[in-house]
């Protein structure tokens, strides 16, 4: 909308709607949008005026005046307008605003100028570098800016283009954690683009994250979205699925799977279920109830938020708020706001359930009541028992079906319960297997667990295996992960893998990396992201943060400067299993 109509065209569209006979409330809101967009236009003119009469070799005055009134006609004008809109949203104190599929919507401008010879590839790259550098400006609220690259176009064709490669190259030059790239792969993604993704990941910067179009697009279609919309998804924040320009902004919350298991164990310790299946059924019953209670809680919060403030500027950029004369949070957007519930600790819970089945019901090493006593003591005086639970019971991430099936079932119950909910606006509530860094706080909420985990320590990270327990290499990890049906994580999914790379074997590692992800996606995997900075470097950064102030690592759905992270988060990254390709 912004690039096709321009600021002047959006104002004209608002004024055309104001001429129609409509309720006073809609006229009032159209007036609010006109004032907001008009204020933005005035701001652009004032920026142009700043350069008037000054030495202006780059033509800023002319460019700013042009985009204040008409649609952009050059690549530079388009990038400038997109950036200033993002800056205006930042001034409204909006954080984690996504740039969406920039390589798609800027590509016509790029192609036109490259074909005419009015702009070079190197100049395009320089402009993208300037944009990425601007994202480092201070005082930006939650400056995680997601850019979705490549993937399917709305018509089903591959969307990989020269800008997709240029954005990877710009990220490698600037090396900021704030340009959070996500690469969309599918069956026809060019091998060259896959290898370019590896080249950037191998620098240690932690992106792009890789997402499977095949699974996500099909899942969105199954939820009822038209195929052309489903293929045009992008991401907001870290990894949250979004339909650009058609959906009200959405929020997400977190839900602790392990806390529900702890409460279940305490409740039944004096009258344990006769079989493991009966115990599992009770756990799932409490899990469903917990999700229902959580849904009521988030709706109470969001009902208050949506009634407290309107968003006329952002609404003017979202379909069909102008035509409907309504705020995006009051029925103006084509799709109402969604909410995502991030399930935390799926691997820790699967490992714990597998341990309960083996130790209590199959081998009868100790009773359920005794297990609860051991956990309440945080394994003090129970060294052998912890050793047994930790090392002799199956662990998720190693291709062991007995525990993989439990993770799959937990995800299914979680997904079904979440999809049954609706937001206060009538939007979908989507399941995520994601934790950000909240797996650390989730661990503080619970005591020791049957998998051998100590009290108050972190639960497993997002959809990943519990750190340190995936001991059968990358193939074992994807064997387990691909057993989960990721229809139950369409709102967002995070799998972190830590890779040890060597300069001597980098070309072989590249081939193995592409094969690993391609195989994982063929088997139904949804998402994966990587840290490639070795343990020795991270430990050195902890000891001497000043010398490593620019070291960027992947945290969860985002990257960050390692030395600026809390020590608990640093240690969580250090604890992840290091795999070799």
XYZ file of C-alpha atoms in Angstrom:
581
model
C 0.000 0.000 0.000
C 2.725 2.444 0.990
C 4.858 1.908 -2.119
C 1.965 1.656 -4.581
C -0.059 4.652 -3.397
C 2.559 6.750 -1.659
C 1.771 9.078 1.250
C -0.246 11.423 -0.957
C -2.246 8.535 -2.397
C -3.104 7.230 1.070
C -4.322 10.685 2.090
C -6.397 10.894 -1.074
C -7.960 7.500 -0.352
C -8.887 8.632 3.172
C -10.484 11.830 1.839
C -12.485 9.895 -0.746
C -13.920 7.747 2.048
C -14.752 10.863 4.074
C -17.047 12.014 1.241
C -19.269 8.954 1.707
C -22.274 8.888 4.007
C -21.279 6.790 7.019
C -21.698 6.655 10.822
C -20.234 9.516 12.859
C -17.820 7.141 14.620
C -16.304 6.098 11.284
C -16.053 9.702 10.105
C -14.297 10.573 13.341
C -11.790 7.778 12.858
C -11.167 8.725 9.223
C -10.423 12.223 10.466
C -7.927 10.772 12.949
C -6.198 8.813 10.173
C -6.092 11.901 7.960
C -4.453 13.917 10.749
C -1.925 11.159 11.512
C -0.896 10.561 7.888
C -0.954 14.320 7.263
C 1.393 14.812 10.210
C 3.746 12.210 8.738
C 3.641 14.001 5.393
C 4.410 17.329 7.096
C 7.348 15.679 8.854
C 8.749 14.530 5.492
C 8.454 18.065 4.128
C 10.235 19.426 7.214
C 13.063 16.927 6.702
C 13.357 18.090 3.096
C 13.441 21.708 4.262
C 16.397 20.876 6.523
C 18.559 20.428 3.396
C 17.253 23.499 1.555
C 20.038 25.909 0.708
C 22.692 23.515 1.986
C 25.300 21.472 0.185
C 23.270 18.389 -0.769
C 25.330 16.178 -3.118
C 23.084 13.144 -2.578
C 19.848 14.988 -3.426
C 18.119 14.427 -0.086
C 15.880 17.493 -0.385
C 14.508 16.446 -3.756
C 14.052 12.827 -2.674
C 12.238 13.679 0.569
C 9.921 16.145 -1.146
C 9.124 13.519 -3.776
C 8.152 10.758 -1.324
C 6.115 13.194 0.749
C 3.663 13.635 -2.110
C 3.846 10.764 -4.610
C 4.720 7.050 -4.717
C 8.472 6.346 -4.823
C 9.892 5.892 -8.323
C 13.457 4.800 -7.490
C 15.005 2.164 -5.246
C 16.546 4.822 -3.014
C 13.202 6.607 -2.629
C 11.495 3.322 -1.749
C 14.079 2.394 0.900
C 13.979 5.934 2.298
C 10.187 5.897 2.639
C 10.118 2.439 4.258
C 12.771 3.513 6.752
C 10.996 6.748 7.698
C 7.699 4.932 8.252
C 9.531 2.501 10.545
C 11.099 5.446 12.363
C 7.680 7.069 12.780
C 6.378 3.828 14.295
C 9.384 3.782 16.633
C 8.493 7.339 17.686
C 5.036 5.966 18.570
C 6.936 3.596 20.909
C 6.239 0.504 18.846
C 8.841 -2.242 19.130
C 9.736 -5.357 17.146
C 8.197 -3.942 13.973
C 8.924 -6.197 11.012
C 10.061 -5.141 7.541
C 8.386 -8.199 6.040
C 9.358 -9.479 2.591
C 11.621 -6.608 1.613
C 13.376 -8.548 -1.151
C 9.953 -8.986 -2.796
C 8.412 -5.522 -2.517
C 11.625 -3.650 -3.364
C 12.571 -5.958 -6.235
C 10.583 -4.104 -8.955
C 12.429 -0.877 -8.056
C 15.772 -2.688 -8.130
C 15.063 -4.424 -11.430
C 13.931 -1.210 -13.116
C 17.101 0.654 -12.185
C 19.505 -2.196 -12.876
C 17.976 -2.687 -16.328
C 18.134 1.017 -17.094
C 21.668 1.341 -15.746
C 20.673 4.130 -13.337
C 21.922 2.200 -10.283
C 24.625 -0.409 -9.754
C 24.565 -3.573 -7.688
C 27.210 -2.077 -5.390
C 25.091 1.054 -4.796
C 22.099 -1.145 -3.914
C 24.260 -3.023 -1.444
C 25.485 0.219 0.080
C 21.917 1.470 0.613
C 20.946 -1.802 2.291
C 24.019 -1.529 4.524
C 22.988 2.005 5.510
C 19.489 0.739 6.354
C 20.865 -2.077 8.509
C 23.240 0.340 10.235
C 20.343 2.710 11.033
C 18.712 -0.135 12.978
C 21.505 0.312 15.531
C 20.216 3.775 16.505
C 19.693 4.044 20.286
C 16.371 4.356 22.089
C 14.492 2.066 19.675
C 12.033 -0.005 21.717
C 12.706 -3.753 21.322
C 14.767 -3.326 18.140
C 14.319 -6.836 16.720
C 13.515 -6.190 13.062
C 12.600 -9.296 11.087
C 13.230 -9.528 7.344
C 11.797 -12.562 5.508
C 13.867 -13.614 2.484
C 13.046 -15.683 -0.613
C 10.351 -18.380 -0.312
C 7.239 -18.854 -2.402
C 5.517 -15.943 -4.113
C 1.710 -15.640 -3.843
C 1.367 -17.381 -7.219
C 3.372 -20.389 -5.992
C 6.581 -19.634 -7.918
C 9.978 -19.298 -6.248
C 10.648 -15.760 -5.014
C 14.427 -15.949 -4.623
C 15.993 -12.982 -6.420
C 19.129 -10.850 -6.499
C 17.928 -8.765 -3.542
C 17.665 -11.935 -1.439
C 21.410 -12.434 -1.937
C 22.225 -8.746 -1.467
C 20.469 -8.662 1.911
C 22.532 -11.636 3.083
C 25.658 -9.814 1.914
C 24.646 -6.570 3.627
C 24.086 -8.429 6.889
C 27.569 -9.935 6.639
C 29.066 -6.448 6.170
C 27.170 -4.629 8.921
C 27.041 -7.479 11.479
C 24.312 -6.032 13.675
C 21.999 -8.307 15.670
C 19.073 -6.021 14.813
C 18.615 -7.055 11.175
C 17.038 -10.397 12.032
C 16.944 -12.330 8.743
C 14.714 -15.365 8.173
C 15.206 -17.419 5.010
C 12.221 -19.306 3.606
C 13.168 -22.586 1.917
C 10.994 -24.882 -0.191
C 11.449 -27.697 -2.703
C 12.550 -25.346 -5.502
C 14.786 -23.013 -3.520
C 18.026 -22.621 -5.523
C 21.058 -24.473 -4.183
C 23.066 -21.271 -4.546
C 20.776 -19.447 -2.110
C 20.949 -22.295 0.419
C 24.742 -22.154 0.277
C 24.686 -18.356 0.671
C 22.619 -18.808 3.836
C 25.290 -21.149 5.203
C 28.049 -18.674 4.348
C 26.388 -16.024 6.528
C 25.598 -18.466 9.348
C 29.221 -19.652 9.323
C 30.382 -16.131 10.271
C 28.821 -16.726 13.705
C 26.200 -13.999 13.400
C 23.343 -16.447 14.027
C 21.153 -15.804 11.022
C 19.373 -16.360 8.816
C 17.002 -18.637 10.616
C 15.714 -21.239 8.142
C 11.960 -21.949 7.813
C 10.150 -24.631 5.794
C 7.606 -23.129 3.375
C 6.113 -26.551 2.615
C 4.936 -27.135 6.195
C 3.986 -23.591 7.125
C 2.085 -22.740 3.936
C 0.104 -25.988 4.022
C -0.688 -25.468 7.693
C -1.950 -21.931 7.094
C -4.126 -23.125 4.205
C -5.521 -25.852 6.465
C -6.451 -23.103 8.957
C -8.569 -21.480 6.241
C -6.299 -18.818 4.770
C -6.370 -18.410 0.951
C -3.307 -20.006 -0.730
C -2.018 -16.682 -2.074
C -2.109 -15.207 1.449
C -0.628 -18.306 3.035
C 2.323 -18.173 0.616
C 2.921 -14.495 1.408
C 3.496 -14.844 5.153
C 6.359 -13.126 6.930
C 7.421 -12.842 10.573
C 7.127 -10.242 13.313
C 9.308 -10.035 16.394
C 11.491 -13.113 16.509
C 9.615 -15.862 14.681
C 5.884 -15.103 14.889
C 3.871 -15.800 11.728
C 2.147 -12.755 10.221
C 0.256 -11.694 7.091
C 1.772 -8.352 6.056
C -0.577 -5.420 5.728
C -3.690 -7.479 6.419
C -3.563 -8.366 10.118
C -3.775 -6.359 13.313
C -0.550 -6.619 15.338
C -0.507 -9.563 17.667
C 1.069 -10.472 20.969
C 2.210 -13.705 22.534
C 2.604 -15.211 25.975
C 4.341 -18.223 27.510
C 3.058 -21.464 29.036
C 5.170 -23.791 31.192
C 4.596 -27.487 30.330
C 6.813 -28.663 33.196
C 4.897 -26.734 35.861
C 1.744 -28.660 34.921
C 3.640 -31.950 35.274
C 4.999 -30.934 38.677
C 1.484 -30.080 39.901
C 0.163 -33.400 38.544
C 2.838 -35.408 40.375
C 2.172 -33.690 43.682
C -1.575 -34.200 43.348
C -1.439 -37.957 42.684
C 1.532 -39.018 44.815
C -0.692 -40.553 47.517
C -3.045 -42.275 45.062
C -1.048 -42.899 41.895
C -2.824 -43.921 38.680
C -2.541 -47.705 38.135
C -0.897 -47.426 34.701
C 1.333 -44.985 32.902
C -1.373 -44.413 30.297
C -3.721 -43.367 33.079
C -1.087 -41.009 34.467
C -0.448 -39.560 31.012
C -4.177 -39.069 30.472
C -4.411 -37.136 33.742
C -1.433 -34.945 32.778
C -3.023 -34.126 29.425
C -6.310 -33.321 31.128
C -4.523 -30.795 33.342
C -2.588 -29.465 30.364
C -5.828 -28.785 28.481
C -7.340 -27.096 31.529
C -4.203 -25.008 31.989
C -4.406 -23.748 28.417
C -8.085 -22.835 28.878
C -7.260 -20.879 32.054
C -4.357 -19.189 30.291
C -6.653 -18.187 27.417
C -9.078 -16.492 29.784
C -6.204 -14.635 31.423
C -4.764 -13.254 28.163
C -8.202 -12.164 26.960
C -8.736 -10.177 30.140
C -5.427 -8.383 29.552
C -5.965 -7.791 25.846
C -9.550 -6.623 26.243
C -8.213 -3.849 28.468
C -5.361 -2.982 26.089
C -7.498 -2.806 22.941
C -10.038 -0.542 24.627
C -7.384 1.890 25.817
C -5.790 3.248 22.664
C -6.198 3.521 18.906
C -3.596 3.487 16.140
C -4.657 5.784 13.283
C -1.242 5.999 11.566
C -0.538 2.274 11.468
C -4.204 1.529 10.684
C -3.952 3.688 7.556
C -1.324 1.233 6.253
C -3.357 -1.912 6.979
C -6.152 -3.230 4.768
C -9.045 -2.440 5.009
C -9.047 0.096 7.820
C -9.560 3.113 5.550
C -12.429 1.535 3.614
C -14.066 0.360 6.843
C -13.338 3.597 8.720
C -12.117 1.625 11.699
C -9.017 1.117 13.792
C -7.074 -2.075 13.105
C -8.023 -3.298 16.595
C -11.698 -2.454 16.145
C -12.533 -4.527 13.090
C -10.614 -2.509 10.507
C -8.017 -5.141 9.617
C -8.920 -7.966 7.227
C -7.718 -10.438 9.837
C -8.273 -9.665 13.530
C -5.375 -9.752 15.952
C -4.079 -13.193 16.797
C -2.430 -14.286 19.999
C 0.349 -16.833 20.270
C 0.892 -19.118 23.251
C 4.498 -20.271 23.451
C 4.739 -23.725 24.962
C 7.991 -24.054 26.918
C 9.994 -27.110 27.855
C 8.620 -29.754 25.491
C 11.858 -31.773 25.587
C 12.181 -31.573 29.378
C 8.600 -32.768 29.762
C 9.010 -35.576 27.224
C 12.193 -36.727 28.981
C 10.410 -36.545 32.355
C 7.408 -38.530 31.143
C 9.703 -41.166 29.648
C 11.529 -41.422 32.981
C 8.267 -41.824 34.910
C 7.136 -44.567 32.557
C 10.389 -46.503 32.845
C 11.333 -45.934 36.510
C 7.897 -46.094 38.117
C 5.705 -48.231 35.871
C 7.958 -50.514 33.802
C 11.022 -51.241 35.934
C 9.434 -50.176 39.252
C 12.703 -48.779 40.552
C 10.721 -46.636 42.973
C 7.120 -45.614 43.573
C 5.559 -42.397 42.379
C 5.435 -41.137 45.966
C 9.127 -41.919 46.414
C 9.902 -40.115 43.166
C 8.171 -36.981 44.455
C 10.212 -37.199 47.684
C 13.425 -37.466 45.657
C 12.465 -34.441 43.578
C 11.466 -32.366 46.610
C 14.913 -33.089 48.075
C 16.463 -31.837 44.807
C 18.298 -35.200 44.626
C 20.301 -34.481 47.802
C 21.141 -37.919 49.203
C 19.865 -39.546 45.991
C 22.936 -39.515 43.752
C 22.308 -42.946 42.234
C 18.642 -42.188 41.598
C 19.530 -38.997 39.718
C 22.187 -40.841 37.741
C 19.597 -43.447 36.772
C 16.980 -40.883 35.716
C 19.491 -38.711 33.881
C 21.507 -41.323 32.020
C 19.543 -44.579 31.867
C 16.198 -43.262 30.665
C 15.662 -42.238 27.012
C 16.124 -38.597 26.039
C 14.518 -36.577 23.245
C 16.884 -35.614 20.434
C 18.548 -38.976 19.871
C 16.107 -40.723 17.559
C 14.556 -42.855 20.325
C 10.912 -43.396 19.440
C 9.733 -44.134 22.986
C 10.443 -40.557 24.054
C 9.908 -38.954 20.627
C 6.294 -40.173 20.621
C 5.723 -38.495 23.991
C 6.996 -35.153 22.643
C 4.726 -35.577 19.626
C 1.700 -36.228 21.846
C 2.440 -33.262 24.146
C 2.569 -31.005 21.069
C -0.727 -32.445 19.772
C -2.605 -31.885 23.027
C -1.124 -28.393 23.345
C -2.028 -27.537 19.734
C -5.603 -28.808 19.957
C -6.236 -26.936 23.212
C -4.739 -23.716 21.846
C -6.653 -23.788 18.549
C -9.912 -24.094 20.498
C -9.417 -20.559 21.869
C -10.167 -17.167 20.285
C -8.976 -13.645 21.044
C -11.341 -10.909 22.197
C -11.412 -9.715 18.579
C -12.345 -13.157 17.292
C -8.853 -13.881 15.998
C -7.060 -17.211 16.156
C -4.952 -18.233 19.110
C -1.917 -19.989 17.663
C 0.436 -22.478 19.315
C 4.164 -21.786 19.330
C 7.037 -23.951 20.489
C 9.172 -21.014 21.520
C 10.515 -19.508 24.706
C 12.706 -16.536 23.790
C 14.912 -16.638 26.927
C 11.959 -17.386 29.184
C 12.998 -21.042 29.490
C 15.315 -19.726 32.222
C 12.431 -18.131 34.165
C 10.264 -21.204 33.492
C 12.930 -23.312 35.157
C 12.903 -21.075 38.228
C 9.185 -21.788 38.666
C 9.645 -25.517 39.201
C 11.669 -27.839 41.385
C 13.701 -30.830 40.275
C 12.103 -32.924 37.535
C 11.986 -36.670 36.778
C 14.423 -36.329 33.878
C 17.246 -35.610 36.363
C 17.130 -31.835 35.987
C 17.959 -29.922 39.181
C 15.522 -27.481 40.790
C 15.342 -23.919 39.487
C 17.560 -24.664 36.468
C 16.377 -23.834 32.923
C 13.940 -26.058 31.071
C 14.711 -27.052 27.485
C 15.019 -24.250 24.973
C 11.909 -23.793 22.774
C 11.421 -26.844 20.498
C 15.035 -27.986 20.899
C 16.242 -31.068 22.797
C 17.263 -30.386 26.402
C 20.813 -29.029 26.193
C 23.551 -31.605 26.512
C 21.314 -34.630 26.046
C 21.311 -34.873 22.239
C 24.313 -37.168 21.905
C 23.714 -38.893 18.558
C 24.761 -35.998 16.340
C 22.708 -33.723 14.075
C 21.073 -36.713 12.363
C 19.772 -37.977 15.711
C 18.397 -34.523 16.477
C 16.447 -34.181 13.234
C 15.247 -37.794 13.523
C 13.544 -36.910 16.818
C 12.407 -33.430 15.829
C 10.745 -34.629 12.638
C 8.400 -36.888 14.622
C 6.513 -33.813 15.890
C 3.631 -32.534 13.752
C 4.379 -28.824 13.407
C 0.786 -27.951 12.621
C 0.939 -27.556 16.401
C 3.508 -24.777 16.131
C 2.267 -22.612 13.242
C 2.444 -19.435 15.304
C 6.213 -19.762 15.576
C 8.864 -22.398 16.144
C 12.454 -22.287 17.357
C 15.035 -25.068 17.200
C 18.550 -24.034 18.195
C 21.524 -26.085 17.047
C 25.114 -25.308 17.915
C 27.640 -26.249 15.211
C 31.401 -26.504 15.419
C 32.871 -25.538 12.051
C 36.441 -25.707 10.817
C 38.096 -23.578 8.135
C 39.765 -26.746 6.876
C 36.458 -28.495 6.193
C 34.173 -25.543 5.465
C 33.165 -26.653 1.960
C 32.310 -30.150 3.212
C 30.445 -28.591 6.138
C 28.465 -26.446 3.690
C 27.357 -29.475 1.690
C 26.473 -31.360 4.873
C 24.546 -28.352 6.224
C 22.410 -28.026 3.089
C 21.783 -31.785 3.084
C 20.845 -31.760 6.793
C 18.281 -28.954 6.511
C 16.877 -30.229 3.215
C 16.417 -33.705 4.717
C 14.893 -32.302 7.909
C 12.389 -30.274 5.924
C 11.485 -33.214 3.700
C 10.706 -35.129 6.881
C 8.335 -32.403 8.064
C 10.593 -30.147 10.134
C 9.554 -26.502 10.397
C 12.456 -24.323 11.522
C 16.091 -24.385 12.590
C 18.716 -21.802 13.510
C 22.367 -22.000 14.426
C 25.205 -20.799 16.603
C 28.642 -21.388 15.127
C 30.855 -19.516 17.611
C 33.008 -22.040 19.452
C 32.869 -22.554 23.213
C 36.408 -21.247 23.772
C 35.512 -17.898 22.201
C 32.354 -17.577 24.305
C 34.256 -18.351 27.511
C 36.917 -15.822 26.567
C 34.179 -13.228 25.976
C 32.805 -13.865 29.461
C 36.218 -13.241 30.988
C 37.089 -10.212 28.840
C 33.830 -8.622 27.609
C 35.508 -5.404 26.474
C 37.607 -7.232 23.878
C 34.524 -9.059 22.530
C 32.012 -6.206 22.558
C 30.977 -6.808 18.917
C 30.575 -10.602 19.189
C 27.078 -11.499 17.906
C 25.446 -14.854 18.745
C 22.074 -16.501 18.248
C 20.070 -16.501 21.468
C 16.612 -17.819 20.654
C 14.461 -16.296 17.911
C 16.908 -13.413 17.744
C 20.604 -12.585 17.793
C 22.344 -10.290 20.274
C 25.736 -9.013 21.375
C 26.982 -11.816 23.601
C 28.601 -9.595 26.207
C 25.378 -7.605 26.680
C 23.388 -10.703 27.645
C 22.665 -11.608 31.253
C 25.100 -14.224 32.543
C 22.238 -16.735 32.887
C 21.493 -16.382 29.177
C 25.192 -16.645 28.308
C 25.420 -19.869 30.302
C 22.282 -21.217 28.627
C 23.970 -20.747 25.236
C 27.187 -22.328 26.515
C 25.274 -25.375 27.751
C 23.956 -26.306 24.303
C 25.401 -29.423 22.709
C 28.102 -28.723 20.134
C 27.581 -30.764 16.967
C 29.917 -31.423 14.067
C 28.579 -31.776 10.542
